[in-house]
XYZ file of C-alpha atoms in Angstrom:
144
model
C -45.506 9.856 23.665
C -44.644 12.556 21.163
C -45.231 16.036 22.534
C -46.733 17.736 19.490
C -46.804 21.110 21.231
C -43.045 20.919 21.822
C -42.364 19.906 18.229
C -44.646 22.572 16.770
C -43.099 25.240 19.011
C -39.609 24.304 17.767
C -40.871 24.222 14.192
C -42.326 27.735 14.585
C -39.008 29.026 15.887
C -37.186 27.382 13.001
C -39.600 29.004 10.554
C -39.035 32.418 12.136
C -35.250 32.065 11.847
C -35.658 30.798 8.297
C -36.992 34.192 7.242
C -33.783 35.872 8.424
C -31.683 33.139 6.782
C -33.499 33.685 3.498
C -32.692 37.393 3.650
C -28.989 36.608 4.108
C -29.032 33.915 1.423
C -30.577 36.366 -1.035
C -27.557 38.661 -0.816
C -25.034 38.435 -3.604
C -22.121 36.212 -2.608
C -19.610 39.073 -2.767
C -21.739 41.295 -0.515
C -22.195 38.514 2.025
C -18.491 37.619 2.054
C -17.497 41.258 2.555
C -19.655 41.571 5.688
C -18.331 40.085 8.915
C -21.663 40.993 10.523
C -23.633 38.921 7.980
C -21.306 35.995 8.538
C -21.762 36.114 12.307
C -25.536 36.414 12.037
C -25.704 33.551 9.544
C -23.579 31.308 11.747
C -25.752 31.985 14.793
C -28.997 31.455 12.912
C -27.737 28.215 11.383
C -26.608 27.031 14.804
C -30.055 27.730 16.269
C -31.983 26.180 13.398
C -29.907 23.019 13.180
C -29.924 22.699 16.967
C -33.718 22.826 16.993
C -33.907 20.310 14.159
C -31.686 17.980 16.189
C -33.945 18.484 19.224
C -36.940 17.501 17.108
C -35.090 14.489 15.718
C -34.148 13.205 19.164
C -37.673 13.733 20.465
C -39.310 11.899 17.558
C -36.828 9.039 17.759
C -36.845 8.518 21.517
C -40.594 8.974 21.905
C -41.221 6.407 19.186
C -39.432 3.832 21.336
C -35.961 3.923 19.803
C -32.725 4.380 21.693
C -31.299 7.897 21.552
C -29.025 8.436 18.545
C -25.307 8.147 19.241
C -24.687 11.609 17.774
C -26.382 14.489 16.013
C -25.437 13.246 12.544
C -27.063 9.895 13.286
C -30.287 11.606 14.350
C -30.912 12.657 10.752
C -29.973 9.225 9.384
C -32.426 7.552 11.750
C -35.213 9.790 10.481
C -34.416 8.404 7.035
C -34.448 4.808 8.267
C -37.805 5.416 9.944
C -39.138 6.985 6.699
C -39.912 10.262 8.424
C -37.806 11.880 5.703
C -36.468 10.220 2.539
C -33.110 8.501 3.100
C -31.218 10.583 0.529
C -32.580 13.768 2.046
C -31.629 12.558 5.535
C -28.044 12.107 4.389
C -27.957 15.623 3.031
C -29.389 17.023 6.257
C -26.914 15.048 8.360
C -24.093 17.166 6.961
C -25.661 20.182 8.671
C -24.849 18.615 12.038
C -21.157 18.846 11.187
C -21.458 22.523 10.312
C -23.336 23.154 13.540
C -20.562 21.482 15.527
C -17.884 23.598 13.833
C -19.840 26.755 14.612
C -20.631 25.814 18.225
C -17.078 24.797 19.028
C -15.714 27.921 17.344
C -13.291 26.112 15.130
C -10.919 28.533 13.440
C -11.366 26.887 10.066
C -14.932 28.030 9.375
C -14.864 29.193 5.783
C -17.333 32.056 5.193
C -17.823 30.870 1.608
C -18.908 27.442 2.896
C -21.311 29.081 5.326
C -22.759 31.075 2.416
C -23.164 27.841 0.455
C -24.797 26.236 3.499
C -27.252 29.133 3.584
C -28.248 28.391 0.006
C -28.894 24.731 0.856
C -30.560 25.484 4.183
C -33.143 27.806 2.682
C -34.255 24.957 0.415
C -33.844 22.030 2.815
C -35.300 23.468 6.017
C -38.826 24.070 4.656
C -38.751 20.565 3.193
C -37.647 19.114 6.552
C -40.474 20.958 8.323
C -42.957 19.654 5.774
C -41.847 16.047 6.301
C -42.048 16.373 10.080
C -45.534 17.870 9.833
C -46.652 15.053 7.509
C -45.236 12.492 9.921
C -47.136 14.037 12.837
C -50.310 14.278 10.748
C -49.916 10.588 9.922
C -49.746 9.785 13.620
C -53.028 11.641 14.094
C -54.717 9.542 11.417
C -53.464 6.325 13.050
C -55.419 7.009 16.228
């Protein structure tokens, strides 16, 4: 059974971090790239947000009777297959799992310019993701 309280709590935390991400994304590219502090904060916020999205994905998938996804990337694709989010959108979101992995595992090849670009996408995609998840949960309520 889907634990709505768990999902909504994670969604609220994502929304709170989104505000800080939006502030970073609003900075001119040159200002962002010249600030190591901004880069570190952005990486950490993206890691937290994507991690929580993955948690939500796994919860929705497993609690709907599916086997756990084989990896984080697949968790987004499965949401597309289950029509929780549109398939094209799911593919775009799945790329965020790769960025999260690079950040978490502290790969030396993290390009600050790519993180800045990811911020621009994230500030558009994350609210949309949250909206789709909320609609999905609302649809479950109307099925009962």
